[in-house]
Amino acid sequence: MSTSIEPPPRFAHTASRHGLSYPPHKEEGRVGDSRIAAGVIALVAIAVLIGGAFVGLILEGINDFSGAIAAFDGYLFRVARFTLWQALLSTSLSVIPALFVARALSRHPSFRGRGLILRLFAVPLALPAIVAALGVLALYGRAGYFAGLLSQISGEGWPGIYGLSGILVAHVFFNLPLATRLFLEALNTVPADQWRLASQLGMGARAGFRLIEWPALRASLPGVAGLVFMLCITSFTIVLTLGGGPRATTLEVAIYQSLRFDFDPARAVALTLLQIVLTMAVVAALMRLGANVTGDANLSVVPRRHIPISPGGTALDALLIALALAFVAGPMLAIIFSGLEADLARLAGEAAVRRAAATSLILACLSALLCVALTAALTMARRALALKRGANGPRTLLERITDTGAGFVLVVPPIVIGAGWFVLLRHAGDVFALAPVMVVTVNAVMAMPFALRAVRPAYDAASERHERLCAQLGVAGWNRLRLIEWPVLRRPLSTGFAFAMALSLGDLGVIALFGSDSVQTLPYLLLARMGSYRTADAAGIALFLGILCLALMALADRLGKETAR
């Protein structure tokens, strides 16, 4: 016995006004063919981007096979060792302190300023890496704010923070707040009943840590450490800016140097292959550990605690929070102060700065548009395939790919995709003329995993409500997108758009390879001013860029919260 669904009068009026008819009931999922086709097109586009890079690398390796083999020398393995070593040190220095800072914040869930601290800990995730690197230099560089104090402590002239020390400080600046928020999220999942029972048993702080807090932290520790390690092993801008020479070079920076300075494609291919192997190994281990690969930390409501804390423990917690806050806030304040010391009016009127800002905004906008289009196509195709399969049917290969295809781009860093296309396109003409296309496409695909987090839940929820009615009325294609899906997806797509635009605006990876005097973005111009020792100009540009990215991230966060409500 089947039941038919009568369209509500309000919907019937809207449908008739737009020329829609009411055919007999159709099987759910059949109206999803256009959505599946759009998803296939999106997958093909992603496959062409990533596959083209691999084709370029393979062809270059075949054409110069002996050169590629010869590139596996002592220098290459020395760079690989440093890449792993700096990632291991950065992970340790970020994750271990984060355990104690997160516990200190968890033990005091209602002190004045706690929410502000957590919001401040989210700022490094929104700052472009080159802006943060400049903030680290403004604090600890040879002419930084702390140079005099550090010279007195060392008893000799402060040499600056270039090299491994600079890389570690910058990585900890980015990853300590991220790890703290993730650990705090793990502690917030401890049920309130456990704290109540611990209080009834008279459990002290040490026993509470051993029996309640540490198990929650230990469960999330491998995933958080793996995520931070992956971020450090694929770090490009930080190492390029603060590396300080061949002794402090990672694989990604070595790829860039091989193509832009040495023009040794064979060595670039060897470095890229090794980078891919290392990254795939790390990501595979990370997924097995169940880490949050997008680095997002949505803090839940803190459960009420019942274990008393001694005055000494409270003082130690306050000291840990204050030290972490000072470490994170220091480079941010340095960016503001050094930027304000620059001649901002002159910079704003400079033709090169205005041209770079316009180029950055245009490319970031196009990249964000492409990102949300691909994201929407994959989201709709995944839902249509799930409906077509039914509740108990086996998942098809296409459905699995639409579900995880966007996450695959995390395995291949942007510099690797850029290197592959660089060696592929150099035989076809002027590589640098294609800079806008490469920047837009690579940044769009790299932002997709983050945009999916905003779009997919909203679309799935809307599909649950409207799918059967759309199938009953035969509403599909453009009419369905315009009348049913756009009102639901408008805010989540705006969230993904703002997030993708901010990521693209501050990216240096692809433009570092394809940029030139004719195509410059703000990060590229900032790097050029730093390279020519025009540090005041670089500080002013960094302030402009940081404000733009933070504004976009704040907009994305606000839209995301409104969507959730």
Coordinates of C-alpha atoms in Angstrom, one line a residue:
M1 CA 0.0 0.0 0.0
S2 CA 1.5 3.3 -1.0
T3 CA 0.7 6.8 0.1
S4 CA 0.9 9.9 -1.9
I5 CA 2.1 13.3 -0.7
E6 CA -0.1 16.2 -1.5
P7 CA 1.7 19.5 -1.9
P8 CA 0.9 22.1 0.6
P9 CA -1.2 24.9 -0.8
R10 CA 1.5 27.5 -0.3
F11 CA 4.0 25.4 -2.1
A12 CA 1.5 24.5 -4.8
H13 CA 0.9 28.2 -5.5
T14 CA 4.6 28.9 -5.7
A15 CA 5.2 25.9 -8.0
S16 CA 2.3 26.8 -10.3
R17 CA 3.5 30.4 -10.5
H18 CA 6.8 29.1 -11.8
G19 CA 5.3 26.7 -14.3
L20 CA 5.8 23.5 -12.3
S21 CA 3.5 20.5 -12.6
Y22 CA 2.6 17.7 -10.3
P23 CA 3.4 14.3 -11.9
P24 CA 2.8 11.0 -10.2
H25 CA 5.0 9.8 -7.4
K26 CA 8.6 9.0 -8.5
E27 CA 11.1 6.8 -6.8
E28 CA 13.4 8.8 -4.6
G29 CA 16.8 9.4 -6.1
R30 CA 15.8 9.4 -9.7
V31 CA 15.5 13.2 -9.7
G32 CA 19.1 13.3 -8.5
D33 CA 20.7 12.5 -11.9
S34 CA 21.6 16.1 -12.6
R35 CA 23.1 16.4 -9.1
I36 CA 25.2 13.2 -9.8
A37 CA 26.3 14.6 -13.1
A38 CA 27.5 17.9 -11.4
G39 CA 29.3 15.9 -8.8
V40 CA 31.1 13.8 -11.5
I41 CA 32.2 17.0 -13.2
A42 CA 33.6 18.4 -9.9
L43 CA 35.5 15.1 -9.4
V44 CA 36.9 15.2 -12.9
A45 CA 38.1 18.8 -12.3
I46 CA 39.8 17.8 -9.1
A47 CA 41.3 14.7 -10.7
V48 CA 42.6 16.8 -13.6
L49 CA 44.3 19.3 -11.3
I50 CA 46.0 16.6 -9.1
G51 CA 46.5 14.1 -11.9
G52 CA 48.0 16.8 -14.2
A53 CA 50.6 17.5 -11.6
F54 CA 51.5 13.8 -11.3
V55 CA 51.7 13.6 -15.1
G56 CA 54.1 16.5 -15.2
L57 CA 56.3 14.9 -12.6
I58 CA 56.3 11.5 -14.3
L59 CA 57.0 12.9 -17.7
E60 CA 59.9 15.0 -16.4
G61 CA 61.3 12.0 -14.5
I62 CA 61.1 9.9 -17.7
N63 CA 62.7 12.6 -19.9
D64 CA 65.6 13.0 -17.4
F65 CA 65.6 9.7 -15.6
S66 CA 69.3 9.7 -14.9
G67 CA 69.1 13.2 -13.5
A68 CA 66.2 12.3 -11.3
I69 CA 68.0 9.2 -9.9
A70 CA 71.2 11.2 -9.4
A71 CA 69.2 13.7 -7.4
F72 CA 68.7 11.1 -4.6
D73 CA 72.0 12.2 -3.0
G74 CA 73.2 13.2 0.4
Y75 CA 71.6 16.7 0.1
L76 CA 68.2 15.3 -0.6
F77 CA 68.3 12.9 2.4
R78 CA 69.7 15.7 4.6
V79 CA 66.8 17.9 3.7
A80 CA 64.4 15.0 4.4
R81 CA 66.0 14.4 7.8
F82 CA 65.7 18.1 8.7
T83 CA 62.0 18.1 7.5
L84 CA 61.2 15.2 9.9
W85 CA 63.4 16.6 12.7
Q86 CA 61.8 20.1 12.7
A87 CA 58.3 18.6 12.5
L88 CA 59.1 16.3 15.5
L89 CA 60.5 19.1 17.6
S90 CA 57.7 21.5 16.6
T91 CA 55.1 18.9 17.5
S92 CA 56.6 18.2 20.9
L93 CA 57.0 21.8 21.8
S94 CA 53.4 22.5 20.7
V95 CA 51.5 19.4 22.1
I96 CA 53.2 18.9 25.5
P97 CA 52.6 22.4 26.8
A98 CA 49.1 22.4 25.3
L99 CA 48.2 19.4 27.5
F100 CA 48.8 21.5 30.6
V101 CA 47.3 24.7 29.3
A102 CA 44.1 22.9 28.3
R103 CA 43.9 21.3 31.7
A104 CA 44.4 24.6 33.4
L105 CA 41.6 26.2 31.3
S106 CA 39.3 23.2 31.9
R107 CA 39.9 23.3 35.7
H108 CA 38.6 27.0 35.8
P109 CA 35.6 27.1 33.5
S110 CA 34.2 30.5 34.5
F111 CA 36.9 33.0 35.3
R112 CA 36.7 36.5 33.9
G113 CA 38.3 36.7 30.4
R114 CA 38.3 33.0 29.6
G115 CA 36.1 33.4 26.5
L116 CA 38.4 36.2 25.3
I117 CA 41.4 33.9 25.7
L118 CA 39.8 31.1 23.7
R119 CA 38.9 33.6 20.9
L120 CA 42.4 34.9 20.9
F121 CA 43.7 31.3 20.6
A122 CA 41.6 31.0 17.4
V123 CA 43.3 34.0 15.8
P124 CA 46.5 32.2 14.7
L125 CA 44.4 29.9 12.6
A126 CA 43.1 32.9 10.6
L127 CA 46.5 34.7 10.2
P128 CA 48.5 34.1 7.0
A129 CA 51.7 32.3 7.8
I130 CA 53.9 35.1 6.3
V131 CA 52.2 37.7 8.5
A132 CA 52.8 35.6 11.6
A133 CA 56.4 35.0 10.5
L134 CA 56.9 38.8 10.3
G135 CA 55.4 39.1 13.8
V136 CA 58.0 36.6 15.1
L137 CA 60.8 38.6 13.5
A138 CA 59.4 41.9 14.9
L139 CA 59.7 40.4 18.3
Y140 CA 62.8 38.2 18.2
G141 CA 64.7 39.3 15.1
R142 CA 68.1 41.1 15.1
A143 CA 66.3 44.4 15.3
G144 CA 63.2 43.1 17.1
Y145 CA 61.6 44.5 20.2
F146 CA 63.3 41.9 22.4
A147 CA 66.8 42.1 20.7
G148 CA 68.3 44.3 23.4
L149 CA 67.0 42.1 26.3
L150 CA 68.2 39.0 24.5
S151 CA 71.6 40.5 23.9
Q152 CA 72.0 41.3 27.6
I153 CA 71.0 37.8 28.5
S154 CA 73.4 36.1 26.1
G155 CA 76.2 38.6 26.8
E156 CA 76.8 39.3 23.1
G157 CA 75.0 40.7 20.1
W158 CA 71.7 39.0 19.4
P159 CA 72.1 37.3 16.0
G160 CA 68.4 37.0 15.3
I161 CA 66.1 34.1 15.2
Y162 CA 66.6 32.8 11.7
G163 CA 67.1 29.0 11.3
L164 CA 65.7 26.2 13.3
S165 CA 64.9 28.4 16.3
G166 CA 62.7 30.7 14.2
I167 CA 60.9 27.8 12.6
L168 CA 60.1 26.3 16.0
V169 CA 58.9 29.5 17.5
A170 CA 56.6 30.2 14.5
H171 CA 55.2 26.6 14.5
V172 CA 54.5 26.7 18.2
F173 CA 52.8 30.0 17.8
F174 CA 50.4 28.4 15.3
N175 CA 50.0 25.0 16.8
L176 CA 50.0 25.5 20.5
P177 CA 46.6 27.3 20.4
L178 CA 45.2 24.7 18.0
A179 CA 46.3 21.8 20.2
T180 CA 45.0 23.5 23.3
R181 CA 41.6 24.0 21.8
L182 CA 41.5 20.3 20.7
F183 CA 42.6 19.0 24.1
L184 CA 40.0 21.3 25.8
E185 CA 37.3 19.9 23.6
A186 CA 38.4 16.4 24.6
L187 CA 38.2 17.3 28.3
N188 CA 34.8 18.9 27.8
T189 CA 33.4 15.5 26.7
V190 CA 33.9 14.0 30.1
P191 CA 30.4 13.5 31.5
A192 CA 29.4 15.6 34.5
D193 CA 28.4 12.4 36.3
Q194 CA 32.0 11.4 36.6
W195 CA 32.9 14.7 38.3
R196 CA 30.0 14.4 40.6
L197 CA 31.0 10.8 41.5
A198 CA 34.6 11.9 42.1
S199 CA 33.4 14.6 44.5
Q200 CA 31.2 12.1 46.4
L201 CA 34.2 9.8 46.8
G202 CA 36.4 12.7 48.1
M203 CA 38.8 12.4 45.1
G204 CA 41.6 15.0 45.0
A205 CA 43.1 16.9 42.1
R206 CA 45.9 14.3 41.5
A207 CA 43.5 11.3 41.5
G208 CA 41.1 13.3 39.3
F209 CA 43.8 13.8 36.8
R210 CA 44.9 10.2 36.8
L211 CA 41.5 8.6 36.6
I212 CA 39.4 11.2 34.7
E213 CA 41.3 13.8 32.9
W214 CA 44.3 11.8 31.6
P215 CA 42.2 9.1 30.0
A216 CA 40.4 11.7 28.0
L217 CA 43.6 13.5 27.0
R218 CA 45.4 10.2 26.2
A219 CA 42.6 9.2 23.9
S220 CA 43.0 12.4 21.9
L221 CA 46.8 12.7 22.1
P222 CA 47.8 10.6 19.1
G223 CA 45.3 12.3 16.8
V224 CA 46.2 15.9 17.9
A225 CA 50.0 15.1 17.7
G226 CA 49.5 13.6 14.3
L227 CA 47.6 16.6 13.0
V228 CA 50.2 19.0 14.3
F229 CA 53.0 16.9 12.8
M230 CA 51.3 16.9 9.4
L231 CA 50.9 20.7 9.5
C232 CA 54.6 21.1 10.4
I233 CA 55.9 18.6 7.8
T234 CA 54.0 20.5 5.0
S235 CA 54.9 23.9 6.3
F236 CA 56.2 26.1 3.4
T237 CA 55.9 29.8 4.2
I238 CA 57.3 29.6 7.7
V239 CA 60.4 27.8 6.6
L240 CA 60.8 29.9 3.5
T241 CA 60.7 33.1 5.6
L242 CA 62.6 32.0 8.7
G243 CA 64.7 29.1 7.5
G244 CA 67.9 31.0 7.1
G245 CA 69.8 28.9 4.6
P246 CA 70.5 25.4 3.3
R247 CA 70.9 24.0 6.8
A248 CA 67.3 24.9 7.7
T249 CA 65.5 23.8 4.5
T250 CA 62.5 21.5 4.2
L251 CA 61.5 19.4 1.2
E252 CA 58.8 21.9 0.1
V253 CA 61.2 24.9 0.2
A254 CA 63.9 22.8 -1.6
I255 CA 61.3 22.1 -4.3
Y256 CA 60.7 25.9 -4.7
Q257 CA 64.4 26.6 -4.8
S258 CA 65.0 23.9 -7.4
L259 CA 62.5 25.4 -9.8
R260 CA 62.8 29.2 -9.2
F261 CA 66.5 29.6 -8.5
D262 CA 68.4 26.6 -9.6
F263 CA 66.0 25.5 -12.4
D264 CA 66.8 21.9 -11.8
P265 CA 63.5 20.1 -12.7
A266 CA 65.1 16.6 -12.1
R267 CA 65.9 17.5 -8.5
A268 CA 62.5 19.0 -8.0
V269 CA 60.9 15.8 -9.2
A270 CA 63.0 13.7 -6.8
L271 CA 62.2 16.1 -3.9
T272 CA 58.5 16.1 -4.8
L273 CA 58.2 12.3 -4.9
L274 CA 59.9 12.1 -1.5
Q275 CA 57.5 14.8 -0.1
I276 CA 54.5 12.9 -1.4
V277 CA 55.6 9.6 0.2
L278 CA 56.2 11.3 3.6
T279 CA 52.9 13.2 3.5
M280 CA 50.9 10.2 2.5
A281 CA 52.4 8.2 5.3
V282 CA 51.6 10.9 7.8
V283 CA 48.1 11.4 6.6
A284 CA 47.4 7.6 6.5
A285 CA 48.6 7.3 10.1
L286 CA 46.6 10.4 11.0
M287 CA 43.3 9.0 9.6
R288 CA 43.9 5.7 11.5
L289 CA 44.2 7.8 14.7
G290 CA 40.9 9.5 13.9
A291 CA 42.4 13.1 14.0
N292 CA 40.4 16.1 13.0
V293 CA 42.3 16.8 9.7
T294 CA 40.7 20.2 9.2
G295 CA 42.0 21.6 12.4
D296 CA 38.6 22.8 13.6
A297 CA 37.8 22.8 17.3
N298 CA 34.2 23.6 18.3
L299 CA 34.3 24.1 22.0
S300 CA 31.3 22.6 23.8
V301 CA 29.7 23.7 27.0
V302 CA 32.1 23.0 29.9
P303 CA 30.6 20.6 32.4
R304 CA 30.4 21.7 36.0
R305 CA 33.3 20.4 38.1
H306 CA 33.1 19.3 41.7
I307 CA 36.8 18.5 42.7
P308 CA 38.3 21.3 44.8
I309 CA 41.5 23.0 43.6
S310 CA 44.2 24.1 46.1
P311 CA 45.5 27.7 46.1
G312 CA 48.8 26.4 44.8
G313 CA 47.2 24.6 41.9
T314 CA 45.2 27.7 41.1
A315 CA 48.3 29.8 41.0
L316 CA 50.1 27.3 38.8
D317 CA 47.2 27.2 36.4
A318 CA 47.1 31.0 36.2
L319 CA 50.8 31.0 35.5
L320 CA 50.4 28.5 32.7
I321 CA 47.5 30.4 31.1
A322 CA 49.4 33.7 31.4
L323 CA 52.6 32.3 29.7
A324 CA 50.6 30.7 26.9
L325 CA 48.6 34.0 26.4
A326 CA 51.8 36.1 26.3
F327 CA 53.4 33.7 23.8
V328 CA 50.4 33.8 21.5
A329 CA 49.6 37.5 21.9
G330 CA 53.2 38.7 21.5
P331 CA 53.6 38.2 17.8
M332 CA 50.1 39.6 17.2
L333 CA 50.9 42.8 19.1
A334 CA 54.2 43.0 17.3
I335 CA 52.4 42.9 14.0
I336 CA 50.1 45.7 15.0
F337 CA 52.9 48.0 16.5
S338 CA 55.4 47.4 13.7
G339 CA 52.6 47.9 11.1
L340 CA 51.5 51.2 12.7
E341 CA 55.1 52.4 12.7
A342 CA 55.2 52.1 8.9
D343 CA 54.0 54.9 6.6
L344 CA 50.6 53.4 5.9
A345 CA 49.3 56.4 4.0
R346 CA 52.2 56.2 1.5
L347 CA 51.8 52.4 1.2
A348 CA 48.1 52.7 0.6
G349 CA 48.8 55.2 -2.2
E350 CA 51.6 53.2 -3.8
A351 CA 50.6 51.8 -7.2
A352 CA 52.3 48.4 -6.6
V353 CA 50.5 47.9 -3.3
R354 CA 47.1 48.8 -4.7
R355 CA 47.7 46.6 -7.7
A356 CA 48.8 43.7 -5.5
A357 CA 45.7 44.2 -3.2
A358 CA 43.4 44.2 -6.2
T359 CA 45.0 41.1 -7.7
S360 CA 44.7 39.3 -4.3
L361 CA 41.1 40.2 -3.8
I362 CA 40.1 39.2 -7.4
L363 CA 42.0 35.9 -7.3
A364 CA 40.7 35.1 -3.8
C365 CA 37.1 35.9 -4.8
L366 CA 37.4 33.7 -7.9
S367 CA 39.0 30.9 -5.9
A368 CA 36.2 31.1 -3.3
L369 CA 33.5 31.0 -6.0
L370 CA 35.1 27.9 -7.6
C371 CA 35.5 26.3 -4.1
V372 CA 31.8 26.7 -3.1
A373 CA 30.7 25.5 -6.6
L374 CA 32.8 22.3 -6.4
T375 CA 31.7 21.8 -2.7
A376 CA 28.0 22.2 -3.5
A377 CA 28.3 19.8 -6.5
L378 CA 30.0 17.1 -4.4
T379 CA 27.6 17.5 -1.5
M380 CA 24.6 17.2 -3.7
A381 CA 26.0 14.3 -5.6
R382 CA 26.8 12.4 -2.4
R383 CA 23.3 12.9 -1.1
A384 CA 21.7 11.9 -4.4
L385 CA 23.8 8.7 -4.6
A386 CA 22.9 7.8 -1.0
L387 CA 19.1 8.2 -1.8
K388 CA 19.5 6.2 -5.0
R389 CA 21.3 3.4 -3.0
G390 CA 18.6 3.2 -0.4
A391 CA 18.9 2.6 3.3
N392 CA 20.4 -1.0 3.1
G393 CA 22.2 -1.0 -0.2
P394 CA 26.0 -1.2 -0.5
R395 CA 27.8 2.0 -1.1
T396 CA 29.1 2.4 -4.7
L397 CA 32.6 3.5 -5.6
L398 CA 31.3 6.8 -6.9
E399 CA 29.5 7.5 -3.6
R400 CA 32.7 6.7 -1.7
I401 CA 34.7 9.1 -3.9
T402 CA 32.2 11.9 -3.6
D403 CA 32.3 11.4 0.2
T404 CA 36.1 11.4 0.5
G405 CA 37.4 12.9 -2.7
A406 CA 37.8 16.4 -1.3
G407 CA 39.8 15.1 1.7
F408 CA 42.3 13.5 -0.7
V409 CA 43.7 16.9 -1.5
L410 CA 45.2 17.1 2.0
V411 CA 47.6 14.3 0.9
V412 CA 49.1 16.5 -1.8
P413 CA 50.5 19.9 -0.6
P414 CA 49.9 23.0 -2.8
I415 CA 53.6 23.3 -3.6
V416 CA 53.6 19.8 -4.9
I417 CA 50.7 20.5 -7.3
G418 CA 52.3 23.7 -8.3
A419 CA 55.6 22.0 -9.0
G420 CA 54.0 19.3 -11.1
W421 CA 52.1 21.8 -13.3
F422 CA 55.2 24.1 -13.4
V423 CA 57.4 21.3 -15.0
L424 CA 54.4 20.3 -17.3
L425 CA 53.6 23.8 -18.6
R426 CA 57.1 25.0 -19.1
H427 CA 57.2 23.2 -22.5
A428 CA 53.9 24.9 -23.6
G429 CA 54.9 28.5 -23.3
D430 CA 55.2 31.2 -20.6
V431 CA 54.6 29.5 -17.3
F432 CA 54.2 32.7 -15.4
A433 CA 51.4 33.9 -17.6
L434 CA 49.2 31.1 -16.2
A435 CA 49.8 32.3 -12.6
P436 CA 46.2 33.5 -12.1
V437 CA 44.7 30.1 -13.3
M438 CA 47.0 28.1 -11.0
V439 CA 46.4 30.3 -8.0
V440 CA 42.6 30.2 -8.3
T441 CA 42.3 26.4 -9.0
V442 CA 44.8 25.1 -6.4
N443 CA 43.6 27.4 -3.6
A444 CA 39.9 26.5 -4.4
V445 CA 40.6 22.8 -4.2
M446 CA 42.7 23.2 -1.1
A447 CA 39.9 25.0 0.7
M448 CA 37.2 22.4 -0.1
P449 CA 37.6 20.2 3.0
F450 CA 36.9 23.2 5.1
A451 CA 34.0 24.5 3.1
L452 CA 32.4 21.0 3.2
R453 CA 32.1 21.2 7.0
A454 CA 29.8 24.2 6.6
V455 CA 27.8 23.1 3.5
R456 CA 27.2 19.3 3.9
P457 CA 25.3 19.2 7.3
A458 CA 22.9 22.0 6.1
Y459 CA 22.2 20.3 2.8
D460 CA 21.7 16.9 4.3
A461 CA 19.2 18.3 6.8
A462 CA 17.4 20.1 4.1
S463 CA 17.3 17.0 1.9
E464 CA 15.7 15.1 4.7
R465 CA 12.9 17.6 4.8
H466 CA 12.3 18.2 1.1
E467 CA 13.5 15.1 -0.8
R468 CA 10.2 13.2 -1.0
L469 CA 8.2 16.2 -1.8
C470 CA 10.6 17.2 -4.6
A471 CA 10.4 13.7 -6.0
Q472 CA 6.5 13.8 -5.8
L473 CA 6.3 17.1 -7.6
G474 CA 9.1 16.4 -10.1
V475 CA 11.1 19.5 -9.0
A476 CA 14.6 19.0 -10.2
G477 CA 17.5 20.7 -11.8
W478 CA 17.6 24.5 -11.9
N479 CA 14.1 24.9 -10.4
R480 CA 15.0 22.8 -7.4
L481 CA 18.3 24.7 -6.9
R482 CA 16.5 28.1 -7.2
L483 CA 13.4 27.4 -5.2
I484 CA 14.3 24.7 -2.6
E485 CA 18.1 24.5 -2.1
W486 CA 19.3 28.1 -2.5
P487 CA 17.3 29.5 0.5
V488 CA 18.8 26.7 2.7
L489 CA 22.3 26.8 1.4
R490 CA 22.8 30.6 1.1
R491 CA 24.3 31.0 4.5
P492 CA 26.5 27.9 4.7
L493 CA 27.8 28.7 1.2
S494 CA 28.5 32.2 2.3
T495 CA 30.4 30.8 5.3
G496 CA 32.5 28.5 3.0
F497 CA 33.0 31.4 0.6
A498 CA 34.4 33.7 3.3
F499 CA 36.6 31.0 4.7
A500 CA 38.0 30.0 1.3
M501 CA 38.6 33.6 0.4
A502 CA 40.6 34.2 3.6
L503 CA 42.7 31.1 2.9
S504 CA 43.4 32.1 -0.7
L505 CA 44.1 35.7 0.3
G506 CA 46.9 34.7 2.6
D507 CA 48.4 31.8 0.6
L508 CA 52.0 32.0 -0.6
G509 CA 52.5 28.5 -1.8
V510 CA 51.4 28.6 -5.4
I511 CA 52.1 32.3 -6.1
A512 CA 55.7 31.8 -4.9
L513 CA 56.2 29.5 -7.9
F514 CA 54.2 31.2 -10.5
G515 CA 54.4 34.9 -9.4
S516 CA 56.3 37.5 -11.3
D517 CA 56.5 41.3 -11.6
S518 CA 53.3 41.3 -13.7
V519 CA 51.3 39.1 -11.3
Q520 CA 51.8 39.9 -7.6
T521 CA 49.6 39.3 -4.6
L522 CA 49.9 40.9 -1.2
P523 CA 51.8 37.9 0.3
Y524 CA 54.1 37.8 -2.8
L525 CA 54.8 41.5 -2.5
L526 CA 55.3 41.2 1.3
L527 CA 57.9 38.5 0.7
A528 CA 59.6 40.7 -2.0
R529 CA 59.8 43.7 0.4
M530 CA 61.3 41.5 3.1
G531 CA 63.9 40.1 0.6
S532 CA 64.9 43.6 -0.3
Y533 CA 65.2 44.6 3.4
R534 CA 62.3 47.1 3.3
T535 CA 61.1 45.8 6.6
A536 CA 58.9 48.8 7.4
D537 CA 57.0 48.4 4.2
A538 CA 56.7 44.7 4.8
A539 CA 55.2 45.4 8.3
G540 CA 52.6 47.8 6.9
I541 CA 51.6 45.3 4.1
A542 CA 51.4 42.5 6.8
L543 CA 49.0 44.7 8.8
F544 CA 46.8 45.3 5.8
L545 CA 46.8 41.6 4.9
G546 CA 46.2 40.4 8.5
I547 CA 43.2 42.7 8.9
L548 CA 41.6 41.5 5.7
C549 CA 42.0 37.8 6.5
L550 CA 40.8 38.3 10.1
A551 CA 37.8 40.2 8.9
L552 CA 36.9 37.4 6.5
M553 CA 37.4 34.7 9.1
A554 CA 35.2 36.6 11.6
L555 CA 32.5 36.9 8.9
A556 CA 32.8 33.1 8.2
D557 CA 32.5 32.4 12.0
R558 CA 29.5 34.6 12.4
L559 CA 27.7 33.2 9.4
G560 CA 28.5 29.6 10.6
K561 CA 27.0 30.3 14.1
E562 CA 23.9 31.8 12.5
T563 CA 23.6 28.8 10.3
A564 CA 23.9 26.5 13.3
R565 CA 21.2 28.4 15.1

